mmCIF file with all atom_site columns, C-alpha atoms in Angstrom:
data_model
loop_
_atom_site.group_PDB
_atom_site.id
_atom_site.type_symbol
_atom_site.label_atom_id
_atom_site.label_alt_id
_atom_site.label_comp_id
_atom_site.label_asym_id
_atom_site.label_entity_id
_atom_site.label_seq_id
_atom_site.pdbx_PDB_ins_code
_atom_site.Cartn_x
_atom_site.Cartn_y
_atom_site.Cartn_z
_atom_site.occupancy
_atom_site.B_iso_or_equiv
_atom_site.pdbx_formal_charge
_atom_site.auth_seq_id
_atom_site.auth_comp_id
_atom_site.auth_asym_id
_atom_site.auth_atom_id
_atom_site.pdbx_PDB_model_num
ATOM 1   C CA . MET A 1 1   ? -19.598 -5.379 -7.256 1.00 0.00 ? 24  MET A CA 1
ATOM 2   C CA . THR A 1 2   ? -19.983 -1.698 -6.441 1.00 0.00 ? 25  THR A CA 1
ATOM 3   C CA . ASP A 1 3   ? -17.046 0.559  -7.252 1.00 0.00 ? 26  ASP A CA 1
ATOM 4   C CA . ALA A 1 4   ? -15.409 1.922  -4.082 1.00 0.00 ? 27  ALA A CA 1
ATOM 5   C CA . GLU A 1 5   ? -16.116 5.479  -5.292 1.00 0.00 ? 28  GLU A CA 1
ATOM 6   C CA . ASP A 1 6   ? -19.834 4.650  -5.145 1.00 0.00 ? 29  ASP A CA 1
ATOM 7   C CA . GLN A 1 7   ? -19.673 3.462  -1.544 1.00 0.00 ? 30  GLN A CA 1
ATOM 8   C CA . HIS A 1 8   ? -20.382 6.017  1.178  1.00 0.00 ? 31  HIS A CA 1
ATOM 9   C CA . TRP A 1 9   ? -20.530 5.875  4.973  1.00 0.00 ? 32  TRP A CA 1
ATOM 10  C CA . ARG A 1 10  ? -22.827 7.787  7.250  1.00 0.00 ? 33  ARG A CA 1
ATOM 11  C CA . ILE A 1 11  ? -22.571 7.589  11.013 1.00 0.00 ? 34  ILE A CA 1
ATOM 12  C CA . GLY A 1 12  ? -25.336 9.150  13.057 1.00 0.00 ? 35  GLY A CA 1
ATOM 13  C CA . ALA A 1 13  ? -26.540 9.500  16.630 1.00 0.00 ? 36  ALA A CA 1
ATOM 14  C CA . TYR A 1 14  ? -30.251 9.118  17.389 1.00 0.00 ? 37  TYR A CA 1
ATOM 15  C CA . ALA A 1 15  ? -32.299 9.799  20.522 1.00 0.00 ? 38  ALA A CA 1
ATOM 16  C CA . ILE A 1 16  ? -34.864 7.507  22.079 1.00 0.00 ? 39  ILE A CA 1
ATOM 17  C CA . CYS A 1 17  ? -36.895 9.846  24.287 1.00 0.00 ? 40  CYS A CA 1
ATOM 18  C CA . ARG A 1 18  ? -39.812 8.512  26.298 1.00 0.00 ? 41  ARG A CA 1
ATOM 19  C CA . ARG A 1 19  ? -42.631 10.238 28.146 1.00 0.00 ? 42  ARG A CA 1
ATOM 20  C CA . GLY A 1 20  ? -44.878 7.718  29.880 1.00 0.00 ? 43  GLY A CA 1
ATOM 21  C CA . ASP A 1 21  ? -46.018 5.331  27.127 1.00 0.00 ? 44  ASP A CA 1
ATOM 22  C CA . GLU A 1 22  ? -45.025 7.790  24.374 1.00 0.00 ? 45  GLU A CA 1
ATOM 23  C CA . VAL A 1 23  ? -41.894 8.139  22.268 1.00 0.00 ? 46  VAL A CA 1
ATOM 24  C CA . LEU A 1 24  ? -40.636 11.244 20.474 1.00 0.00 ? 47  LEU A CA 1
ATOM 25  C CA . VAL A 1 25  ? -40.451 11.014 16.674 1.00 0.00 ? 48  VAL A CA 1
ATOM 26  C CA . VAL A 1 26  ? -39.835 13.459 13.831 1.00 0.00 ? 49  VAL A CA 1
ATOM 27  C CA . ARG A 1 27  ? -41.154 13.470 10.254 1.00 0.00 ? 50  ARG A CA 1
ATOM 28  C CA . ALA A 1 28  ? -38.821 13.439 7.258  1.00 0.00 ? 51  ALA A CA 1
ATOM 29  C CA . SER A 1 29  ? -39.034 16.613 5.170  1.00 0.00 ? 52  SER A CA 1
ATOM 30  C CA . ALA A 1 30  ? -39.007 17.071 1.412  1.00 0.00 ? 53  ALA A CA 1
ATOM 31  C CA . ARG A 1 31  ? -35.211 17.435 1.655  1.00 0.00 ? 54  ARG A CA 1
ATOM 32  C CA . THR A 1 32  ? -34.993 13.657 2.174  1.00 0.00 ? 55  THR A CA 1
ATOM 33  C CA . THR A 1 33  ? -35.726 10.606 0.019  1.00 0.00 ? 56  THR A CA 1
ATOM 34  C CA . VAL A 1 34  ? -38.263 9.375  2.595  1.00 0.00 ? 57  VAL A CA 1
ATOM 35  C CA . GLU A 1 35  ? -40.516 12.423 2.847  1.00 0.00 ? 58  GLU A CA 1
ATOM 36  C CA . GLY A 1 36  ? -43.408 11.940 5.245  1.00 0.00 ? 59  GLY A CA 1
ATOM 37  C CA . ARG A 1 37  ? -41.901 8.933  7.047  1.00 0.00 ? 60  ARG A CA 1
ATOM 38  C CA . TRP A 1 38  ? -41.164 9.127  10.775 1.00 0.00 ? 61  TRP A CA 1
ATOM 39  C CA . PHE A 1 39  ? -37.830 8.538  12.488 1.00 0.00 ? 62  PHE A CA 1
ATOM 40  C CA . LEU A 1 40  ? -36.053 9.184  15.775 1.00 0.00 ? 63  LEU A CA 1
ATOM 41  C CA . PRO A 1 41  ? -34.585 12.643 16.353 1.00 0.00 ? 64  PRO A CA 1
ATOM 42  C CA . GLY A 1 42  ? -30.964 12.562 15.318 1.00 0.00 ? 65  GLY A CA 1
ATOM 43  C CA . GLY A 1 43  ? -28.598 12.701 12.418 1.00 0.00 ? 66  GLY A CA 1
ATOM 44  C CA . GLY A 1 44  ? -25.045 12.788 11.219 1.00 0.00 ? 67  GLY A CA 1
ATOM 45  C CA . ILE A 1 45  ? -22.138 13.153 13.581 1.00 0.00 ? 68  ILE A CA 1
ATOM 46  C CA . ARG A 1 46  ? -19.814 15.978 12.592 1.00 0.00 ? 69  ARG A CA 1
ATOM 47  C CA . PHE A 1 47  ? -16.123 15.195 12.121 1.00 0.00 ? 70  PHE A CA 1
ATOM 48  C CA . GLY A 1 48  ? -14.520 15.109 15.564 1.00 0.00 ? 71  GLY A CA 1
ATOM 49  C CA . GLU A 1 49  ? -17.829 15.549 17.409 1.00 0.00 ? 72  GLU A CA 1
ATOM 50  C CA . PRO A 1 50  ? -18.415 13.185 20.334 1.00 0.00 ? 73  PRO A CA 1
ATOM 51  C CA . PRO A 1 51  ? -21.527 11.052 19.602 1.00 0.00 ? 74  PRO A CA 1
ATOM 52  C CA . ASP A 1 52  ? -23.154 11.903 22.956 1.00 0.00 ? 75  ASP A CA 1
ATOM 53  C CA . VAL A 1 53  ? -22.819 15.600 22.105 1.00 0.00 ? 76  VAL A CA 1
ATOM 54  C CA . ALA A 1 54  ? -24.112 15.041 18.557 1.00 0.00 ? 77  ALA A CA 1
ATOM 55  C CA . VAL A 1 55  ? -27.291 13.340 19.755 1.00 0.00 ? 78  VAL A CA 1
ATOM 56  C CA . LEU A 1 56  ? -28.144 16.257 22.070 1.00 0.00 ? 79  LEU A CA 1
ATOM 57  C CA . ARG A 1 57  ? -27.407 18.802 19.311 1.00 0.00 ? 80  ARG A CA 1
ATOM 58  C CA . GLU A 1 58  ? -29.572 16.931 16.795 1.00 0.00 ? 81  GLU A CA 1
ATOM 59  C CA . LEU A 1 59  ? -32.389 16.505 19.314 1.00 0.00 ? 82  LEU A CA 1
ATOM 60  C CA . PHE A 1 60  ? -32.465 20.249 19.956 1.00 0.00 ? 83  PHE A CA 1
ATOM 61  C CA . GLU A 1 61  ? -32.220 21.151 16.239 1.00 0.00 ? 84  GLU A CA 1
ATOM 62  C CA . GLU A 1 62  ? -35.111 18.864 15.274 1.00 0.00 ? 85  GLU A CA 1
ATOM 63  C CA . THR A 1 63  ? -37.464 19.298 18.247 1.00 0.00 ? 86  THR A CA 1
ATOM 64  C CA . GLY A 1 64  ? -36.469 22.387 20.238 1.00 0.00 ? 87  GLY A CA 1
ATOM 65  C CA . LEU A 1 65  ? -36.153 20.193 23.344 1.00 0.00 ? 88  LEU A CA 1
ATOM 66  C CA . THR A 1 66  ? -33.111 20.092 25.592 1.00 0.00 ? 89  THR A CA 1
ATOM 67  C CA . GLY A 1 67  ? -31.847 16.642 26.401 1.00 0.00 ? 90  GLY A CA 1
ATOM 68  C CA . HIS A 1 68  ? -29.378 15.350 28.949 1.00 0.00 ? 91  HIS A CA 1
ATOM 69  C CA . ASP A 1 69  ? -27.849 12.156 30.308 1.00 0.00 ? 92  ASP A CA 1
ATOM 70  C CA . PRO A 1 70  ? -27.489 10.388 26.921 1.00 0.00 ? 93  PRO A CA 1
ATOM 71  C CA . ARG A 1 71  ? -26.844 6.670  27.412 1.00 0.00 ? 94  ARG A CA 1
ATOM 72  C CA . ILE A 1 72  ? -25.931 4.451  24.480 1.00 0.00 ? 95  ILE A CA 1
ATOM 73  C CA . VAL A 1 73  ? -28.340 1.526  24.246 1.00 0.00 ? 96  VAL A CA 1
ATOM 74  C CA . GLY A 1 74  ? -27.694 0.062  20.819 1.00 0.00 ? 97  GLY A CA 1
ATOM 75  C CA . VAL A 1 75  ? -26.352 0.246  17.299 1.00 0.00 ? 98  VAL A CA 1
ATOM 76  C CA . THR A 1 76  ? -28.151 -0.455 14.020 1.00 0.00 ? 99  THR A CA 1
ATOM 77  C CA . SER A 1 77  ? -26.891 -0.439 10.473 1.00 0.00 ? 100 SER A CA 1
ATOM 78  C CA . ASP A 1 78  ? -28.311 -0.848 6.997  1.00 0.00 ? 101 ASP A CA 1
ATOM 79  C CA . LEU A 1 79  ? -27.551 -0.296 3.325  1.00 0.00 ? 102 LEU A CA 1
ATOM 80  C CA . HIS A 1 80  ? -29.373 2.170  1.080  1.00 0.00 ? 103 HIS A CA 1
ATOM 81  C CA . ASP A 1 81  ? -29.214 2.780  -2.641 1.00 0.00 ? 104 ASP A CA 1
ATOM 82  C CA . ARG A 1 82  ? -28.490 6.371  -3.585 1.00 0.00 ? 105 ARG A CA 1
ATOM 83  C CA . GLU A 1 83  ? -30.669 8.119  -6.162 1.00 0.00 ? 106 GLU A CA 1
ATOM 84  C CA . ASP A 1 84  ? -27.558 9.084  -8.126 1.00 0.00 ? 107 ASP A CA 1
ATOM 85  C CA . GLY A 1 85  ? -26.135 5.552  -8.009 1.00 0.00 ? 108 GLY A CA 1
ATOM 86  C CA . GLY A 1 86  ? -23.906 3.916  -5.466 1.00 0.00 ? 109 GLY A CA 1
ATOM 87  C CA . ARG A 1 87  ? -24.812 2.935  -1.938 1.00 0.00 ? 110 ARG A CA 1
ATOM 88  C CA . TYR A 1 88  ? -24.791 4.301  1.584  1.00 0.00 ? 111 TYR A CA 1
ATOM 89  C CA . PHE A 1 89  ? -23.828 2.232  4.605  1.00 0.00 ? 112 PHE A CA 1
ATOM 90  C CA . VAL A 1 90  ? -25.587 3.878  7.539  1.00 0.00 ? 113 VAL A CA 1
ATOM 91  C CA . VAL A 1 91  ? -24.500 3.182  11.121 1.00 0.00 ? 114 VAL A CA 1
ATOM 92  C CA . ARG A 1 92  ? -26.794 4.583  13.802 1.00 0.00 ? 115 ARG A CA 1
ATOM 93  C CA . LEU A 1 93  ? -25.762 4.931  17.438 1.00 0.00 ? 116 LEU A CA 1
ATOM 94  C CA . LEU A 1 94  ? -28.895 4.809  19.577 1.00 0.00 ? 117 LEU A CA 1
ATOM 95  C CA . PHE A 1 95  ? -29.046 6.744  22.844 1.00 0.00 ? 118 PHE A CA 1
ATOM 96  C CA . GLU A 1 96  ? -31.719 6.886  25.510 1.00 0.00 ? 119 GLU A CA 1
ATOM 97  C CA . VAL A 1 97  ? -32.000 10.568 26.326 1.00 0.00 ? 120 VAL A CA 1
ATOM 98  C CA . VAL A 1 98  ? -33.867 12.324 29.116 1.00 0.00 ? 121 VAL A CA 1
ATOM 99  C CA . VAL A 1 99  ? -35.623 15.454 27.840 1.00 0.00 ? 122 VAL A CA 1
ATOM 100 C CA . ASP A 1 100 ? -36.798 18.497 29.706 1.00 0.00 ? 123 ASP A CA 1
ATOM 101 C CA . ASP A 1 101 ? -40.435 19.485 29.358 1.00 0.00 ? 124 ASP A CA 1
ATOM 102 C CA . GLY A 1 102 ? -41.003 22.045 26.659 1.00 0.00 ? 125 GLY A CA 1
ATOM 103 C CA . VAL A 1 103 ? -42.851 22.997 23.537 1.00 0.00 ? 126 VAL A CA 1
ATOM 104 C CA . LEU A 1 104 ? -41.978 21.004 20.423 1.00 0.00 ? 127 LEU A CA 1
ATOM 105 C CA . VAL A 1 105 ? -40.567 23.209 17.679 1.00 0.00 ? 128 VAL A CA 1
ATOM 106 C CA . ALA A 1 106 ? -40.219 21.820 14.158 1.00 0.00 ? 129 ALA A CA 1
ATOM 107 C CA . GLU A 1 107 ? -36.853 22.161 12.446 1.00 0.00 ? 130 GLU A CA 1
ATOM 108 C CA . ALA A 1 108 ? -36.747 24.983 9.897  1.00 0.00 ? 131 ALA A CA 1
ATOM 109 C CA . GLU A 1 109 ? -35.448 23.966 6.459  1.00 0.00 ? 132 GLU A CA 1
ATOM 110 C CA . GLY A 1 110 ? -33.853 20.749 7.700  1.00 0.00 ? 133 GLY A CA 1
ATOM 111 C CA . THR A 1 111 ? -34.295 17.039 7.186  1.00 0.00 ? 134 THR A CA 1
ATOM 112 C CA . SER A 1 112 ? -37.359 16.976 9.430  1.00 0.00 ? 135 SER A CA 1
ATOM 113 C CA . ASP A 1 113 ? -40.453 19.168 9.358  1.00 0.00 ? 136 ASP A CA 1
ATOM 114 C CA . ALA A 1 114 ? -42.514 18.029 12.366 1.00 0.00 ? 137 ALA A CA 1
ATOM 115 C CA . ALA A 1 115 ? -41.983 16.528 15.808 1.00 0.00 ? 138 ALA A CA 1
ATOM 116 C CA . ARG A 1 116 ? -44.524 14.589 17.819 1.00 0.00 ? 139 ARG A CA 1
ATOM 117 C CA . TRP A 1 117 ? -44.930 12.482 20.947 1.00 0.00 ? 140 TRP A CA 1
ATOM 118 C CA . VAL A 1 118 ? -46.620 9.242  19.852 1.00 0.00 ? 141 VAL A CA 1
ATOM 119 C CA . PRO A 1 119 ? -47.951 6.326  21.913 1.00 0.00 ? 142 PRO A CA 1
ATOM 120 C CA . MET A 1 120 ? -45.689 3.302  21.394 1.00 0.00 ? 143 MET A CA 1
ATOM 121 C CA . ASP A 1 121 ? -48.585 1.230  20.068 1.00 0.00 ? 144 ASP A CA 1
ATOM 122 C CA . GLU A 1 122 ? -49.135 3.776  17.263 1.00 0.00 ? 145 GLU A CA 1
ATOM 123 C CA . VAL A 1 123 ? -45.536 4.064  16.001 1.00 0.00 ? 146 VAL A CA 1
ATOM 124 C CA . ARG A 1 124 ? -45.930 1.318  13.383 1.00 0.00 ? 147 ARG A CA 1
ATOM 125 C CA . ALA A 1 125 ? -49.196 2.743  11.980 1.00 0.00 ? 148 ALA A CA 1
ATOM 126 C CA . LEU A 1 126 ? -47.609 6.186  11.776 1.00 0.00 ? 149 LEU A CA 1
ATOM 127 C CA . GLY A 1 127 ? -45.219 4.922  9.093  1.00 0.00 ? 150 GLY A CA 1
ATOM 128 C CA . ALA A 1 128 ? -41.983 4.803  11.047 1.00 0.00 ? 151 ALA A CA 1
ATOM 129 C CA . ILE A 1 129 ? -38.837 3.854  9.129  1.00 0.00 ? 152 ILE A CA 1
ATOM 130 C CA . PRO A 1 130 ? -37.768 0.225  9.813  1.00 0.00 ? 153 PRO A CA 1
ATOM 131 C CA . TYR A 1 131 ? -34.735 1.124  11.956 1.00 0.00 ? 154 TYR A CA 1
ATOM 132 C CA . VAL A 1 132 ? -37.102 2.927  14.358 1.00 0.00 ? 155 VAL A CA 1
ATOM 133 C CA . LEU A 1 133 ? -39.141 -0.241 14.821 1.00 0.00 ? 156 LEU A CA 1
ATOM 134 C CA . ARG A 1 134 ? -35.918 -2.198 15.481 1.00 0.00 ? 157 ARG A CA 1
ATOM 135 C CA . ALA A 1 135 ? -34.639 0.443  17.921 1.00 0.00 ? 158 ALA A CA 1
ATOM 136 C CA . LEU A 1 136 ? -37.891 0.411  19.884 1.00 0.00 ? 159 LEU A CA 1
ATOM 137 C CA . GLY A 1 137 ? -38.222 -3.379 19.867 1.00 0.00 ? 160 GLY A CA 1
ATOM 138 C CA . LEU A 1 138 ? -41.309 -3.280 17.658 1.00 0.00 ? 161 LEU A CA 1
ATOM 139 C CA . ASP A 1 139 ? -39.851 -5.104 14.643 1.00 0.00 ? 162 ASP A CA 1
ATOM 140 C CA . ALA A 1 140 ? -41.097 -8.553 15.682 1.00 0.00 ? 163 ALA A CA 1
ATOM 141 C CA . GLU A 1 141 ? -44.708 -7.408 15.986 1.00 0.00 ? 164 GLU A CA 1
ATOM 142 C CA . LYS A 1 142 ? -47.135 -7.739 13.088 1.00 0.00 ? 165 LYS A CA 1
#
């Protein structure tokens, strides 16, 4: 059994943004353990920060786009081993978010280094992290 000191929580808010048949995704930077993989814009909720505010903040930080009308549509969770030992329990609040048109701007020195609109039928081939496939309802497809 894992020692309680080696158990960590992370609660995040993530945006599902659609444009026609495309979805907005961001690429994990070298500052992560999944460099080069694609995920939904979002991240950790700050202490005391409302989740619907966090998702809009994270969306802007990672893509440069302004979002509004966040609507919670689901929750996912999973366990991850930490490189330094111990485990993370990650809970992700998933929001559908309407975004204003604009130019995508990659996050500078953050956990993502690129943002892209991708056709839904290409998300799997892009190398999206498993929670993204679950969030978009693509996990049952082969």
